[in-house]
Tab-separated table of C-alpha atoms in Angstrom:
chain	number	residue	atom	x	y	z
A	23	MET	CA	0.000	0.000	0.000
A	24	ASN	CA	1.603	3.242	-1.150
A	25	ILE	CA	0.515	6.752	-0.128
A	26	LEU	CA	1.187	9.930	-2.074
A	27	ILE	CA	1.661	13.107	-0.002
A	28	LEU	CA	1.262	16.182	-2.194
A	29	SER	CA	2.952	19.557	-1.623
A	30	ALA	CA	4.893	18.265	1.374
A	31	GLY	CA	6.857	21.493	1.811
A	32	THR	CA	8.189	21.762	5.359
A	33	ARG	CA	5.754	19.274	6.942
A	34	ASN	CA	8.476	16.747	7.772
A	35	LYS	CA	6.670	15.313	10.765
A	36	VAL	CA	3.560	14.324	8.832
A	37	VAL	CA	5.698	12.444	6.299
A	38	GLN	CA	7.520	10.667	9.137
A	39	TYR	CA	4.226	9.710	10.791
A	40	TYR	CA	2.943	8.088	7.607
A	41	ARG	CA	6.092	6.044	7.171
A	42	GLN	CA	5.615	4.826	10.740
A	43	ALA	CA	1.925	4.057	10.116
A	44	LEU	CA	2.764	1.942	7.066
A	45	ALA	CA	5.534	0.162	8.997
A	46	GLY	CA	7.080	-1.369	5.908
A	47	ARG	CA	3.743	-2.463	4.370
A	48	GLY	CA	4.028	0.240	1.736
A	49	ARG	CA	5.901	3.352	0.713
A	50	VAL	CA	5.351	7.066	1.221
A	51	ILE	CA	6.012	9.160	-1.875
A	52	ALA	CA	6.188	12.920	-1.348
A	53	THR	CA	5.882	15.620	-3.979
A	54	ASP	CA	6.740	19.288	-4.177
A	55	CYS	CA	7.484	21.821	-6.892
A	56	SER	CA	10.853	22.586	-5.304
A	57	PRO	CA	13.852	20.371	-4.500
A	58	TYR	CA	14.397	22.634	-1.506
A	59	ALA	CA	11.287	21.358	0.301
A	60	PRO	CA	12.825	19.465	3.230
A	61	ALA	CA	9.852	17.174	3.875
A	62	ILE	CA	10.280	15.288	0.593
A	63	TYR	CA	13.543	13.812	1.862
A	64	GLU	CA	11.707	12.182	4.776
A	65	ALA	CA	9.714	10.011	2.351
A	66	ASP	CA	10.655	6.644	0.878
A	67	ALA	CA	10.776	8.378	-2.502
A	68	TYR	CA	9.991	11.806	-3.866
A	69	GLU	CA	8.938	13.474	-7.099
A	70	ILE	CA	9.531	17.064	-8.187
A	71	VAL	CA	6.383	18.278	-9.950
A	72	PRO	CA	5.220	21.513	-11.649
A	73	ARG	CA	3.515	24.219	-9.641
A	74	MET	CA	-0.137	23.335	-9.233
A	75	THR	CA	-1.112	26.500	-11.158
A	76	GLU	CA	0.661	25.273	-14.302
A	77	PRO	CA	-1.343	23.593	-17.097
A	78	GLY	CA	-1.230	19.837	-16.938
A	79	TYR	CA	-0.508	19.654	-13.207
A	80	LEU	CA	-3.394	17.291	-12.514
A	81	ASP	CA	-2.304	14.954	-15.287
A	82	VAL	CA	1.174	14.808	-13.735
A	83	ILE	CA	-0.260	13.873	-10.336
A	84	LEU	CA	-2.549	11.221	-11.838
A	85	SER	CA	0.435	9.764	-13.684
A	86	LEU	CA	2.231	9.483	-10.339
A	87	VAL	CA	-0.775	7.694	-8.846
A	88	ARG	CA	-0.465	5.147	-11.648
A	89	LYS	CA	3.324	4.952	-11.468
A	90	TRP	CA	3.440	4.318	-7.722
A	91	GLU	CA	0.089	2.449	-7.543
A	92	ALA	CA	-0.937	4.796	-4.751
A	93	ALA	CA	-3.866	3.585	-2.666
A	94	GLY	CA	-4.318	6.992	-1.080
A	95	CYS	CA	-3.216	10.590	-1.349
A	96	PHE	CA	-3.686	13.925	0.349
A	97	SER	CA	-2.332	17.454	0.161
A	98	LEU	CA	-0.822	19.656	2.860
A	99	ILE	CA	-1.669	23.028	1.271
A	100	ASP	CA	-5.007	24.801	0.935
A	101	PRO	CA	-4.949	25.644	-2.802
A	102	GLU	CA	-4.721	21.946	-3.736
A	103	LEU	CA	-7.612	20.723	-1.604
A	104	SER	CA	-10.371	21.921	-3.923
A	105	LEU	CA	-8.586	20.274	-6.848
A	106	LEU	CA	-8.471	16.928	-5.042
A	107	ALA	CA	-12.106	17.181	-4.011
A	108	ARG	CA	-13.313	18.215	-7.469
A	109	GLU	CA	-11.361	15.463	-9.236
A	110	ARG	CA	-11.968	12.734	-6.655
A	111	GLU	CA	-13.559	10.356	-9.167
A	112	ARG	CA	-10.503	10.443	-11.433
A	113	PHE	CA	-8.324	9.356	-8.518
A	114	GLU	CA	-10.782	6.679	-7.437
A	115	ALA	CA	-10.875	5.309	-10.989
A	116	LEU	CA	-7.164	4.572	-10.528
A	117	GLY	CA	-7.746	2.802	-7.207
A	118	CYS	CA	-6.650	5.809	-5.122
A	119	THR	CA	-8.842	7.222	-2.327
A	120	PRO	CA	-8.010	10.886	-1.642
A	121	MET	CA	-8.312	11.942	1.977
A	122	ILE	CA	-10.560	14.923	1.355
A	123	SER	CA	-14.073	16.101	2.200
A	124	PRO	CA	-16.752	16.660	-0.485
A	125	TYR	CA	-16.022	19.491	-2.923
A	126	ASN	CA	-18.835	21.842	-1.871
A	127	LEU	CA	-17.819	21.479	1.757
A	128	VAL	CA	-14.151	22.176	0.983
A	129	GLU	CA	-15.162	25.294	-0.939
A	130	THR	CA	-17.311	26.414	1.984
A	131	CYS	CA	-14.316	26.109	4.307
A	132	PHE	CA	-12.367	28.533	2.098
A	133	HIS	CA	-15.116	31.167	2.137
A	134	LYS	CA	-15.424	32.522	5.637
A	135	TYR	CA	-18.855	34.080	5.198
A	136	ARG	CA	-20.273	30.806	3.880
A	137	MET	CA	-18.547	28.944	6.699
A	138	ALA	CA	-20.201	31.207	9.257
A	139	GLY	CA	-23.513	30.338	7.628
A	140	LEU	CA	-22.807	26.615	7.975
A	141	PHE	CA	-21.927	27.036	11.639
A	142	ALA	CA	-25.191	28.913	12.210
A	143	GLU	CA	-27.164	26.284	10.274
A	144	CYS	CA	-25.703	23.637	12.602
A	145	GLY	CA	-26.681	25.670	15.664
A	146	LEU	CA	-23.129	26.667	16.612
A	147	PRO	CA	-22.208	30.132	17.920
A	148	THR	CA	-19.905	31.993	15.521
A	149	ALA	CA	-18.604	35.514	14.994
A	150	LYS	CA	-20.835	38.025	13.198
A	151	CYS	CA	-19.692	38.693	9.619
A	152	TYR	CA	-20.405	41.461	7.101
A	153	LEU	CA	-19.502	41.562	3.422
A	154	SER	CA	-19.869	45.326	2.889
A	155	LEU	CA	-19.167	48.561	4.729
A	156	GLU	CA	-22.816	49.519	4.392
A	157	GLU	CA	-23.990	46.286	6.032
A	158	PHE	CA	-21.471	46.772	8.818
A	159	ASP	CA	-22.447	50.438	9.337
A	160	ALA	CA	-26.083	49.449	9.743
A	161	ALA	CA	-25.207	46.765	12.297
A	162	LEU	CA	-22.992	49.256	14.149
A	163	GLU	CA	-25.853	51.746	14.237
A	164	ARG	CA	-28.174	49.071	15.669
A	165	GLY	CA	-25.621	48.249	18.368
A	166	GLU	CA	-25.123	44.679	17.135
A	167	ILE	CA	-21.353	45.048	16.882
A	168	SER	CA	-18.616	47.398	18.088
A	169	TYR	CA	-14.937	48.114	17.476
A	170	PRO	CA	-12.398	46.610	17.301
A	171	VAL	CA	-13.216	44.256	14.427
A	172	PHE	CA	-11.228	42.094	12.038
A	173	ALA	CA	-10.961	42.883	8.339
A	174	LYS	CA	-9.861	39.830	6.365
A	175	PRO	CA	-10.159	38.290	2.887
A	176	GLU	CA	-13.400	36.334	2.648
A	177	ASP	CA	-11.521	33.591	0.799
A	178	GLY	CA	-8.121	33.954	2.478
A	179	SER	CA	-5.928	31.437	4.279
A	180	ALA	CA	-2.791	31.264	6.447
A	181	SER	CA	-3.842	34.468	8.281
A	182	LEU	CA	-2.757	36.612	5.311
A	183	ASN	CA	-3.943	40.256	5.078
A	184	ILE	CA	-5.815	40.128	8.380
A	185	SER	CA	-6.037	43.436	10.243
A	186	GLN	CA	-7.489	44.355	13.605
A	187	VAL	CA	-9.339	47.618	13.006
A	188	TYR	CA	-10.366	50.269	15.522
A	189	ASP	CA	-12.303	52.859	13.478
A	190	ARG	CA	-14.227	53.521	10.280
A	191	LYS	CA	-11.342	55.378	8.606
A	192	GLU	CA	-9.078	52.308	8.850
A	193	LEU	CA	-11.836	50.130	7.429
A	194	SER	CA	-12.351	52.429	4.448
A	195	VAL	CA	-8.635	52.429	3.628
A	196	LEU	CA	-8.468	48.624	3.769
A	197	PHE	CA	-11.538	48.190	1.566
A	198	GLU	CA	-10.025	50.556	-0.995
A	199	ARG	CA	-6.712	48.691	-0.904
A	200	HIS	CA	-7.928	45.080	-0.998
A	201	GLU	CA	-10.647	43.207	-2.844
A	202	ASN	CA	-13.092	40.674	-1.421
A	203	LEU	CA	-12.705	41.776	2.193
A	204	MET	CA	-15.182	40.969	4.922
A	205	ILE	CA	-15.600	42.361	8.421
A	206	GLN	CA	-15.721	39.915	11.309
A	207	GLU	CA	-16.551	40.382	14.947
A	208	PHE	CA	-13.447	40.431	17.159
A	209	MET	CA	-13.297	37.334	19.334
A	210	ASP	CA	-11.769	38.508	22.605
A	211	GLY	CA	-11.194	35.151	24.242
A	212	GLN	CA	-9.006	32.084	24.561
A	213	GLU	CA	-8.344	30.263	21.292
A	214	TYR	CA	-8.496	26.473	21.026
A	215	GLY	CA	-7.706	24.100	18.201
A	216	ALA	CA	-9.261	20.714	17.486
A	217	ASP	CA	-7.536	18.067	15.368
A	218	VAL	CA	-10.328	15.816	14.158
A	219	TYR	CA	-10.524	12.636	12.095
A	220	VAL	CA	-13.729	11.496	10.407
A	221	ASP	CA	-13.605	7.895	9.241
A	222	MET	CA	-13.384	7.545	5.452
A	223	VAL	CA	-15.376	4.277	5.568
A	224	SER	CA	-18.106	4.865	8.157
A	225	GLY	CA	-18.364	8.659	8.189
A	226	GLN	CA	-18.141	8.484	11.978
A	227	CYS	CA	-15.925	10.857	13.943
A	228	THR	CA	-13.199	8.666	15.419
A	229	ALA	CA	-10.674	11.093	16.920
A	230	ILE	CA	-10.723	14.547	18.512
A	231	PHE	CA	-7.702	16.190	20.092
A	232	LEU	CA	-8.302	19.522	21.809
A	233	LYS	CA	-5.491	21.964	22.545
A	234	LYS	CA	-5.400	25.346	24.225
A	235	LYS	CA	-3.309	27.649	22.058
A	236	LEU	CA	-0.655	29.496	24.015
A	237	ARG	CA	1.170	31.192	21.141
A	238	MET	CA	0.650	31.570	17.389
A	239	ARG	CA	3.186	32.289	14.654
A	240	ALA	CA	2.350	32.968	10.976
A	241	GLY	CA	-1.136	31.525	11.433
A	242	GLU	CA	0.073	28.249	12.975
A	243	THR	CA	0.119	27.030	16.555
A	244	ASP	CA	3.581	27.519	18.020
A	245	LYS	CA	2.914	26.501	21.641
A	246	SER	CA	-0.107	24.699	23.054
A	247	VAL	CA	-1.294	22.446	25.872
A	248	SER	CA	-3.654	19.466	25.652
A	249	VAL	CA	-7.054	19.788	27.351
A	250	HIS	CA	-10.328	17.853	27.629
A	251	ASP	CA	-13.917	19.075	27.447
A	252	PRO	CA	-16.429	16.222	26.960
A	253	ALA	CA	-19.289	18.597	26.105
A	254	LEU	CA	-17.183	20.281	23.405
A	255	PHE	CA	-16.092	16.877	22.098
A	256	GLU	CA	-19.749	15.962	21.600
A	257	THR	CA	-20.529	19.290	19.913
A	258	ILE	CA	-17.618	18.811	17.499
A	259	ARG	CA	-18.603	15.200	16.785
A	260	ARG	CA	-22.198	16.140	15.928
A	261	PHE	CA	-21.071	19.024	13.742
A	262	VAL	CA	-18.514	17.174	11.611
A	263	GLU	CA	-20.788	14.172	11.085
A	264	ARG	CA	-23.808	16.304	10.214
A	265	ALA	CA	-21.813	18.498	7.816
A	266	GLY	CA	-20.338	15.445	6.076
A	267	PHE	CA	-16.600	15.980	6.571
A	268	ARG	CA	-14.189	13.148	5.821
A	269	GLY	CA	-10.614	12.471	6.851
A	270	GLN	CA	-8.439	14.924	8.734
A	271	ILE	CA	-9.740	18.395	9.583
A	272	ASP	CA	-8.567	21.231	11.808
A	273	ILE	CA	-11.052	23.465	13.665
A	274	ASP	CA	-10.415	26.852	15.323
A	275	ILE	CA	-12.606	27.695	18.323
A	276	PHE	CA	-12.729	30.647	20.763
A	277	ASP	CA	-13.939	30.573	24.356
A	278	VAL	CA	-15.574	33.957	24.953
A	279	GLY	CA	-17.126	34.341	28.381
A	280	GLY	CA	-17.702	30.613	28.731
A	281	THR	CA	-19.304	30.155	25.292
A	282	TYR	CA	-17.445	28.346	22.537
A	283	TYR	CA	-17.528	30.219	19.222
A	284	PHE	CA	-16.589	28.233	16.117
A	285	SER	CA	-14.320	30.260	13.866
A	286	GLU	CA	-12.847	28.247	10.969
A	287	VAL	CA	-12.407	24.751	9.571
A	288	ASN	CA	-9.339	23.698	7.570
A	289	PRO	CA	-10.048	20.390	5.746
A	290	ARG	CA	-6.479	19.100	6.105
A	291	TYR	CA	-3.742	18.487	8.656
A	292	GLY	CA	-3.238	21.648	10.694
A	293	GLY	CA	0.228	22.916	11.512
A	294	GLY	CA	-0.249	21.913	15.148
A	295	TYR	CA	-1.156	18.266	14.436
A	296	PRO	CA	2.227	16.935	15.705
A	297	HIS	CA	1.008	17.831	19.201
A	298	ALA	CA	-1.905	15.418	18.793
A	299	TYR	CA	0.270	12.662	17.356
A	300	CYS	CA	2.821	12.909	20.160
A	301	CYS	CA	-0.053	12.546	22.628
A	302	GLY	CA	-1.116	9.278	20.971
A	303	VAL	CA	-3.759	10.503	18.499
A	304	ASP	CA	-2.496	8.538	15.495
A	305	THR	CA	-4.759	9.491	12.596
A	306	PRO	CA	-2.260	8.359	9.926
A	307	SER	CA	-2.853	4.796	11.150
A	308	MET	CA	-6.611	5.428	10.940
A	309	TYR	CA	-6.283	6.471	7.303
A	310	VAL	CA	-4.140	3.427	6.538
A	311	ARG	CA	-6.824	1.167	8.055
A	312	ASN	CA	-9.489	2.956	6.027
A	313	LEU	CA	-7.514	2.367	2.827
A	314	SER	CA	-7.653	-1.342	3.661
A	315	GLY	CA	-11.455	-1.057	3.808
A	316	GLU	CA	-11.571	-1.205	7.602
A	317	ALA	CA	-13.619	1.264	9.660
A	318	CYS	CA	-11.934	2.575	12.812
A	319	GLU	CA	-13.370	2.525	16.309
A	320	PRO	CA	-13.856	5.955	17.962
A	321	GLU	CA	-10.993	7.051	20.222
A	322	ILE	CA	-12.239	10.546	21.048
A	323	GLY	CA	-10.286	12.200	23.847
A	324	ALA	CA	-7.833	9.281	24.200
A	325	TYR	CA	-4.885	11.323	25.448
A	326	GLU	CA	-3.567	13.026	28.579
A	327	ASP	CA	-4.305	16.544	29.793
A	328	GLY	CA	-1.567	19.066	30.421
A	329	VAL	CA	0.934	17.909	27.769
A	330	CYS	CA	2.644	20.902	26.149
A	331	MET	CA	3.920	21.299	22.599
A	332	MET	CA	6.727	23.802	21.984
A	333	LYS	CA	7.939	24.149	18.393
A	334	TYR	CA	11.552	24.898	17.621
A	335	ASN	CA	13.687	25.139	14.484
A	336	GLU	CA	15.428	22.203	12.799
A	337	LEU	CA	17.768	22.066	9.806
A	338	SER	CA	17.983	19.742	6.845
A	339	VAL	CA	21.437	19.913	5.249
A	340	ARG	CA	22.083	17.822	2.154
A	341	ARG	CA	23.454	17.925	-1.370
A	342	ILE	CA	20.638	18.395	-3.864
A	343	ALA	CA	20.938	15.956	-6.766
A	344	ASP	CA	20.999	17.030	-10.395
A	345	GLY	CA	18.096	16.061	-12.652
A	346	VAL	CA	15.472	17.022	-10.101
A	347	ASN	CA	12.594	16.184	-12.449
A	348	GLU	CA	13.319	12.494	-11.920
A	349	ALA	CA	12.121	10.383	-8.998
A	350	TYR	CA	14.514	9.592	-6.207
A	351	SER	CA	14.462	7.092	-3.396
A	352	VAL	CA	15.600	8.540	-0.098
């Protein structure tokens, strides 16, 4: 059983975890558009591919599925997730099951206003959102919202172009400078992250790891501590099953005055997932079992409280081979 990890980049740990999950029963093949992506050298083999925006990219990836007889694949970057979801049937026709949620759901995750609507539809508290200055001004006049607020791209990711705004003048400048902005209520509370796995066979939520975020850097969790909240576990389980998510997802949640507000869902491995894995939440092994046609038993909350994750820098130093468009075994 071989697994193809797309756009591996700097996610060395995830590649390592999948090699451990396969335990010699198959190979991990990593791809990236650059030979300077350190994670590809953690795989059993790697392939240098075109940028995903280049014509013919999908055909290249499908050819790799055939070449390596990949039983499964997934991507570690947002822009590629919609492609995988949209083209799922082409992968499945080759015997490869992408770890991805349905296309419409993936697209909803990448549009914050639509995501807020899904949260509300599922009965979950979420921040108020406005797509225009006029809509926001009216809500401000009614006393439904107050400064500060966040201005952010409605379809953004990785915390890019997000500004905390304190007055109308700042908002006007930002709306003139950037397209497709939305205004979101400022969540003044403690942020949590949930690493969640929804079984690819049964559709049942089988793992939830909850962490209190202590420090963020470039949109990713830098330091965190594991926590438990059975009521929140149940809320998350009902939400992801009702919405129809599949595979690995990452959820951002804020505790504001004792109420949990759901903020965002990333339908992929989050940057803080290594914390979950090191606490025993082994979702790579769950995916491997699913690829064998086996449904996993729920293991929600199967970890210890009070375990801290603290990221630090590592180096990968190696000679980069010539002919980087060929495949190499590591």
